[in-house]
PDB file of C-alpha atoms in Angstrom:
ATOM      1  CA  UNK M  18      -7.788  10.497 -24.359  1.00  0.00           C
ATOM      2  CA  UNK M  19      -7.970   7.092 -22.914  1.00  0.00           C
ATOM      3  CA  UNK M  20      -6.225   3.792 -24.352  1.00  0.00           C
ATOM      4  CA  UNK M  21      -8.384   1.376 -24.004  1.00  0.00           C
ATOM      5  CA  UNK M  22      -5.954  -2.397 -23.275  1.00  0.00           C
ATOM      6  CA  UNK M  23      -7.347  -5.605 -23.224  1.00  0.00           C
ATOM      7  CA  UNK M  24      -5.553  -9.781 -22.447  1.00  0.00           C
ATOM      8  CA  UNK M  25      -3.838 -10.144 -25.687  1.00  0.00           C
ATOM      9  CA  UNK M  26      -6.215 -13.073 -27.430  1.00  0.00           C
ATOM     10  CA  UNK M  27      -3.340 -15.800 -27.268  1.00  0.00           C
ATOM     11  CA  UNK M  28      -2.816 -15.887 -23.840  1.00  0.00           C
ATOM     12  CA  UNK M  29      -6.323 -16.570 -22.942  1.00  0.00           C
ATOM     13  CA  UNK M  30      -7.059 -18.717 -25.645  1.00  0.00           C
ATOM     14  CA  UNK M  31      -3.856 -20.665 -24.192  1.00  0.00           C
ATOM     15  CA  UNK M  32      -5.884 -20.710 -20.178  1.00  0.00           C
ATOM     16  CA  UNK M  33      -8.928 -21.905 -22.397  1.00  0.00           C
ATOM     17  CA  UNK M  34      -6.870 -24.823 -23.517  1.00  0.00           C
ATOM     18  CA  UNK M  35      -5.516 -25.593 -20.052  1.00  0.00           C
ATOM     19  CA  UNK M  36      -8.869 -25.530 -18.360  1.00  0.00           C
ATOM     20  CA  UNK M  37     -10.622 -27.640 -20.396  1.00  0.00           C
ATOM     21  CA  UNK M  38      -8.193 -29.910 -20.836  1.00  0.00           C
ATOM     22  CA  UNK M  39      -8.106 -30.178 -16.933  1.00  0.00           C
ATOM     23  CA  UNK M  40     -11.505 -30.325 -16.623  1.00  0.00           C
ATOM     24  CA  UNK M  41     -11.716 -33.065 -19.043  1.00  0.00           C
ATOM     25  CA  UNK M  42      -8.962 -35.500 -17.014  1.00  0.00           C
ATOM     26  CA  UNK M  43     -10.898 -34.330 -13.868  1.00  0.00           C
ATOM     27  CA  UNK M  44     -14.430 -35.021 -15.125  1.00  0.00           C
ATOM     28  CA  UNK M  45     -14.205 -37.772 -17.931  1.00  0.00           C
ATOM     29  CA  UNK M  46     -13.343 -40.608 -15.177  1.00  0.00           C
ATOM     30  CA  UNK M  47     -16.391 -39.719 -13.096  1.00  0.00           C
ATOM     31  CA  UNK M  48     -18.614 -40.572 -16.249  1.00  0.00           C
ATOM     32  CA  UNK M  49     -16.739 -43.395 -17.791  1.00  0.00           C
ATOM     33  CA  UNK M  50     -15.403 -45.346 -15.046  1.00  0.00           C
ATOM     34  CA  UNK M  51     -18.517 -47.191 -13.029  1.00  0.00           C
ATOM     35  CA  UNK M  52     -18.770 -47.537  -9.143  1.00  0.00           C
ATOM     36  CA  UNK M  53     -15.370 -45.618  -8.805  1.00  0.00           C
ATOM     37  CA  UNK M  54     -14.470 -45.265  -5.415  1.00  0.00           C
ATOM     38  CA  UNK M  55     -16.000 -41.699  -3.411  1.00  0.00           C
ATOM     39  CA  UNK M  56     -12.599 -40.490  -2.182  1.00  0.00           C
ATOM     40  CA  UNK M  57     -11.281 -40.793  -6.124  1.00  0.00           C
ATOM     41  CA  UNK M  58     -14.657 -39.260  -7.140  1.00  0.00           C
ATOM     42  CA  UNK M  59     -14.413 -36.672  -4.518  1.00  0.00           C
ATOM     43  CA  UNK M  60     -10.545 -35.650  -5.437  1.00  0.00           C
ATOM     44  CA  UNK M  61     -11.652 -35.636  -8.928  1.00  0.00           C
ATOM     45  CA  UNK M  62     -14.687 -33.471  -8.013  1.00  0.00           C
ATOM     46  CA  UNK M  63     -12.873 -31.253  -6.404  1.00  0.00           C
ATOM     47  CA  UNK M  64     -10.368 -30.914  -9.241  1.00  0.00           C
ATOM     48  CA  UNK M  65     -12.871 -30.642 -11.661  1.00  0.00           C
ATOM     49  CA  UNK M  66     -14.614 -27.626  -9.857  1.00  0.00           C
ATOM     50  CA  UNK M  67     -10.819 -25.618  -9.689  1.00  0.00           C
ATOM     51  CA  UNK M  68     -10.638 -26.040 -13.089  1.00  0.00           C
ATOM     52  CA  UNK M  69     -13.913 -24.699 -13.528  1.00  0.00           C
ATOM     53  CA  UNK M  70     -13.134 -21.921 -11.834  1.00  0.00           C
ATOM     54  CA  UNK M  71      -9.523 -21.483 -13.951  1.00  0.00           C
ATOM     55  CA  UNK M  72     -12.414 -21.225 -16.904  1.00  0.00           C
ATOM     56  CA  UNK M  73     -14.408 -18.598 -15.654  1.00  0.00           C
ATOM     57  CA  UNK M  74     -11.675 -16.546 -14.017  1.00  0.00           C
ATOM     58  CA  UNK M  75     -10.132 -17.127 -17.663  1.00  0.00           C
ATOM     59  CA  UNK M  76     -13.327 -15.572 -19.293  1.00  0.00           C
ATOM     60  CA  UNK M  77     -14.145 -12.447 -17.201  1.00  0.00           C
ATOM     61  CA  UNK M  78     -10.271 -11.885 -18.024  1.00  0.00           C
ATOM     62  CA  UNK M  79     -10.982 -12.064 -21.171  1.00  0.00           C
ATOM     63  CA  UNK M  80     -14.054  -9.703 -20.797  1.00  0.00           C
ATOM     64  CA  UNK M  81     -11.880  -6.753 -19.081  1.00  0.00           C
ATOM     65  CA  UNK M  82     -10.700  -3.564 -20.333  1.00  0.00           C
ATOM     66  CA  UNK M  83      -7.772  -1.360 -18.923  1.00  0.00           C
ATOM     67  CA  UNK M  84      -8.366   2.251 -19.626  1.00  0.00           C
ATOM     68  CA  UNK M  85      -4.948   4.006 -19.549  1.00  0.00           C
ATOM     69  CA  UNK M  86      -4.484   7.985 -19.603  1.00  0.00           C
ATOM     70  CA  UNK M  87      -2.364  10.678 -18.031  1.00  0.00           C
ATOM     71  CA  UNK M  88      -4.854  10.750 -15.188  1.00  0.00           C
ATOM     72  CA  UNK M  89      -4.284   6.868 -14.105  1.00  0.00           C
ATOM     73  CA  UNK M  90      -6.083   3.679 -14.697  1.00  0.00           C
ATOM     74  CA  UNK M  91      -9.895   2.120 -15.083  1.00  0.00           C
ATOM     75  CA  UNK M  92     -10.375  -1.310 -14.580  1.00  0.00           C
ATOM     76  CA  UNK M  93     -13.983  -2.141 -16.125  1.00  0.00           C
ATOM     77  CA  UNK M  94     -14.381  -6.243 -15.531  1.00  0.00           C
ATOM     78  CA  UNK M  95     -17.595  -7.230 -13.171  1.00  0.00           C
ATOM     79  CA  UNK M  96     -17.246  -3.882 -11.554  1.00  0.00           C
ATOM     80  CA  UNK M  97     -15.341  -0.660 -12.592  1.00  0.00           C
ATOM     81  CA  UNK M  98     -12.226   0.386 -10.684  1.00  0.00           C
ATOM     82  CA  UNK M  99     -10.393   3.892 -10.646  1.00  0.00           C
ATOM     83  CA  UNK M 100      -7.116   4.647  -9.418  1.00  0.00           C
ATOM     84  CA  UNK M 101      -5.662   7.880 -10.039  1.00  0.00           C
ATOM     85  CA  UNK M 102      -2.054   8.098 -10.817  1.00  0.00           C
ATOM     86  CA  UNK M 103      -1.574  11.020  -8.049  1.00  0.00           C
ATOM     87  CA  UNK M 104      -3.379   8.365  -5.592  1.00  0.00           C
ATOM     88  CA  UNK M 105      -0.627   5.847  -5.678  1.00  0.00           C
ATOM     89  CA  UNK M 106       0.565   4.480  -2.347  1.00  0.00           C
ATOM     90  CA  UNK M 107       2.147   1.595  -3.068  1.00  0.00           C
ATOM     91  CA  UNK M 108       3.601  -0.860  -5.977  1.00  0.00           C
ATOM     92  CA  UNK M 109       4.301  -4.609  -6.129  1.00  0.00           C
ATOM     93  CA  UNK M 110       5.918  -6.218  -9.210  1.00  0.00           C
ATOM     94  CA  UNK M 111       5.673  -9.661  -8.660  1.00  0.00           C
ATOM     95  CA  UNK M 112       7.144 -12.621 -11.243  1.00  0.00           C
ATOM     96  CA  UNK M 113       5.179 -16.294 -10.921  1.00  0.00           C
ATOM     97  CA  UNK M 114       7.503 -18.662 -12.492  1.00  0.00           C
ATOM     98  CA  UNK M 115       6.134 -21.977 -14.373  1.00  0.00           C
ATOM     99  CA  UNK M 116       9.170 -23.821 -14.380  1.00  0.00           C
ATOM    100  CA  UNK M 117      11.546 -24.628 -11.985  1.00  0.00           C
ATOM    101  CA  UNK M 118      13.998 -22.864 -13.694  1.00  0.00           C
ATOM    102  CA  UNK M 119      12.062 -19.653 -13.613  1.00  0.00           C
ATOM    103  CA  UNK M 120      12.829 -19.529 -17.197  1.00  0.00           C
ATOM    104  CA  UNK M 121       8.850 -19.078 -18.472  1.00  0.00           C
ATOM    105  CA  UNK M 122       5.952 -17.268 -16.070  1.00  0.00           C
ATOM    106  CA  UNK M 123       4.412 -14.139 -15.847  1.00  0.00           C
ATOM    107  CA  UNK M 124       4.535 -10.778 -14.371  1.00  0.00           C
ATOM    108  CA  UNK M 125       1.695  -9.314 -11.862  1.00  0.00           C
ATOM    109  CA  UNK M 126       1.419  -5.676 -11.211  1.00  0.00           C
ATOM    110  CA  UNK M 127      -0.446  -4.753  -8.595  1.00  0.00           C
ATOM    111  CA  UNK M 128      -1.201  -0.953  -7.475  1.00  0.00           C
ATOM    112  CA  UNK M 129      -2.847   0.294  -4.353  1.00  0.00           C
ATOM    113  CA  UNK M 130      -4.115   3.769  -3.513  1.00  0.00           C
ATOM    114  CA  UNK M 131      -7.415   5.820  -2.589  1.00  0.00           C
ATOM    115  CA  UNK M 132      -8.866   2.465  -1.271  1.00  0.00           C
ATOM    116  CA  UNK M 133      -8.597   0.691  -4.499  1.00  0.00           C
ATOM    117  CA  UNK M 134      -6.335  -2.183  -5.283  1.00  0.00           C
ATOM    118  CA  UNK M 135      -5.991  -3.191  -9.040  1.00  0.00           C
ATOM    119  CA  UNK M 136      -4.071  -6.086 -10.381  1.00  0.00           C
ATOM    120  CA  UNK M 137      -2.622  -6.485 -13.733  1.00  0.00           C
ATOM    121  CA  UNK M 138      -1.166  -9.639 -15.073  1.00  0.00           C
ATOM    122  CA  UNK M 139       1.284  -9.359 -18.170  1.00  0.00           C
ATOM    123  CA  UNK M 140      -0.413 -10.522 -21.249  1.00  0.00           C
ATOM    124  CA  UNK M 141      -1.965  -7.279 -20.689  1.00  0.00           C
ATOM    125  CA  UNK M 142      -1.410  -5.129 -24.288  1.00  0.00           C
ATOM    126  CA  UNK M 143       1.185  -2.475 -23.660  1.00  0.00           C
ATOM    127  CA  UNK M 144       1.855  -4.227 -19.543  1.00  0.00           C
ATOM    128  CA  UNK M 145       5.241  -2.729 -19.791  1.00  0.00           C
ATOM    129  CA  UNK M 146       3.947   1.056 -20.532  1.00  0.00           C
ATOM    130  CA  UNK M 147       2.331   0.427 -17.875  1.00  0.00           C
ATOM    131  CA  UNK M 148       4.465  -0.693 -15.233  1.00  0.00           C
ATOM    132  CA  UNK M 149       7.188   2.047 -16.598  1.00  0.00           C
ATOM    133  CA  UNK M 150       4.319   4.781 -16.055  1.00  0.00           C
ATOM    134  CA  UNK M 151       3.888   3.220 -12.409  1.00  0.00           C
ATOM    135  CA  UNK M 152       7.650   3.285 -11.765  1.00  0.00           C
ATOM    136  CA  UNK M 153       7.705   6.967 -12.457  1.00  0.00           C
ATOM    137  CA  UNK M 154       5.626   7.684 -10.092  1.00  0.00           C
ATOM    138  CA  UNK M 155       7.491   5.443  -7.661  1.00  0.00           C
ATOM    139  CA  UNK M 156      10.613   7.191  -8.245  1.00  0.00           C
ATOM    140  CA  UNK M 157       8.994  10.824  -8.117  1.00  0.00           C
ATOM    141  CA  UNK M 158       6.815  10.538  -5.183  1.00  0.00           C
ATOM    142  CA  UNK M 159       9.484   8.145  -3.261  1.00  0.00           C
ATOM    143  CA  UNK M 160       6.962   5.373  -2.517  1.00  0.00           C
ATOM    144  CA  UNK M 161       8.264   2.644  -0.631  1.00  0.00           C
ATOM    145  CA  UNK M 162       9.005  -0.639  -2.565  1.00  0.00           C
ATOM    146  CA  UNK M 163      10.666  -4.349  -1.952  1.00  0.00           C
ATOM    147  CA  UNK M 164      13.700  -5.075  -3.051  1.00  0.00           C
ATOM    148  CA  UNK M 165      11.868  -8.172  -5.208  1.00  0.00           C
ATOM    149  CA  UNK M 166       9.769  -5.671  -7.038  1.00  0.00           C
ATOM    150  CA  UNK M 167      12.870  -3.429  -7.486  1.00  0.00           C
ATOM    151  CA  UNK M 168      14.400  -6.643  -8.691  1.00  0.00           C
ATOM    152  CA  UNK M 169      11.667  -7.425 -10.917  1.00  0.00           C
ATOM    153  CA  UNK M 170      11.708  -4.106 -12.445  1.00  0.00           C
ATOM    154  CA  UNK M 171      14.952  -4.031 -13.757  1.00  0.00           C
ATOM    155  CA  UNK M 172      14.415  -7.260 -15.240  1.00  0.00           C
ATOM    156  CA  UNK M 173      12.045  -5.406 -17.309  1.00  0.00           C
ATOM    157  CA  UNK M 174      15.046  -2.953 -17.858  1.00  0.00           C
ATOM    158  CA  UNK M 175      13.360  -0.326 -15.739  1.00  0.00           C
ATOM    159  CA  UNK M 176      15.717   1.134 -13.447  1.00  0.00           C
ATOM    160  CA  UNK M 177      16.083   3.719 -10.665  1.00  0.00           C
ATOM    161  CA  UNK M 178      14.054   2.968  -7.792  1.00  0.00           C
ATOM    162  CA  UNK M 179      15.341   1.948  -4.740  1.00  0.00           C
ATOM    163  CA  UNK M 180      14.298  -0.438  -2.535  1.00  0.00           C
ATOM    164  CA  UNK M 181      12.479   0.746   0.742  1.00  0.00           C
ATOM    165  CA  UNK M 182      14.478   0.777   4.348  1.00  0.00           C
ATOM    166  CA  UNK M 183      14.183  -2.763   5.327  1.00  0.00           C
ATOM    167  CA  UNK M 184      13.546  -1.780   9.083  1.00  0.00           C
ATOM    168  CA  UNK M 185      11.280   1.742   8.859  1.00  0.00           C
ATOM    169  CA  UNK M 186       7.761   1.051  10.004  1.00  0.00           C
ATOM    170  CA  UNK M 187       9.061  -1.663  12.210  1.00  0.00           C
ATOM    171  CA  UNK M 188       9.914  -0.141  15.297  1.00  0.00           C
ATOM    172  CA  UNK M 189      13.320  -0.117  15.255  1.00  0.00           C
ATOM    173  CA  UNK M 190      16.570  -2.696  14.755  1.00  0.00           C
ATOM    174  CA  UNK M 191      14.608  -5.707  16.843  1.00  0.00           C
ATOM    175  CA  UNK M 192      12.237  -5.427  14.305  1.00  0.00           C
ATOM    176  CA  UNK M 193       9.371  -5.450  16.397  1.00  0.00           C
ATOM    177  CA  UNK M 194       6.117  -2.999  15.763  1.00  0.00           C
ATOM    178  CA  UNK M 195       4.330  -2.944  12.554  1.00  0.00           C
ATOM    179  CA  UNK M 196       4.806  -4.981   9.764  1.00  0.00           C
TER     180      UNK M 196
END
């Protein structure tokens, strides 16, 4: 039977905030401020419009659903996205920092296999069930992964996989061929 996960409710109420609040110093001095100059209007256009953009990304997050079983992951947001456990081919645990201090950010787990790539950010419900199941199969199936995602994982306190030979795939010590 499949867990259904969705954004946890705060977190995207929080990029609600953020968005409008951008959009509002981006957009409110193009209406109140008369015969403002076209390159201001233009960088506050164009400021305006990634903010936009923050919003809707922020509301088809807040529209998608995770399916979790034994079998591997659905992704149903504006299109539906299956990747089987037993497909895996490669993991990347990345941390975005929001302070210089890299004392606040977020996690991003991304998994690739069977021609589908599916990203997961962590204000997903139950992200670290998640990324433990992943790791599993990392560590059973021996699939390659960077010493920063092996990094990032055990600051999750998942342990046990080991990073990938820094030089295979790369056509020897030079480190010349595919990359």
């Amino acid at each position: 039977m499949a867990t259904e996960l969705r954004y946890q409710g705060e977190a995207i109420r929080a990029d609600y905030i953020r968005a409008a609040i951008g959009l509002a110093f981006a957009l409110l001095p193009l209406l109140l401020i008369p015969g403002i100059h076209w390159i201001f209007a233009l960088i506050l256009g164009a400021l305006g419009l990634l903010f936009l953009i923050f919003g809707v990304r922020t509301y088809l997050r807040g529209r998608t659903r995770v399916l979790a079983d034994e079998d591997g992951l659905t992704v149903v947001d504006h299109r539906r996205r299956h990747l089987p456990w037993q497909a895996l081919e490669e993991v990347k645990l990345a941390y975005f920092s929001t302070r210089r201090d890299r004392s606040q950010g977020w996690m991003q787990l991304t998994l690739i296999g069977n021609g589908t790539k599916i990203s997961l950010d962590s204000p997903l419900e139950h992200f670290h069930e998640i990324a433990e199941e992943a790791a599993r199969h990392v560590r059973d199936r021996h699939l390659p992964v960077s010493t920063s995602t092996v990094l990032n994982f055990e600051s999750l306190g998942i342990h046990g996989l080991k990073p990938a030979d820094p030089l295979a795939g790369r056509g020897g010590p030079s480190g010349q061929g595919e990359g």
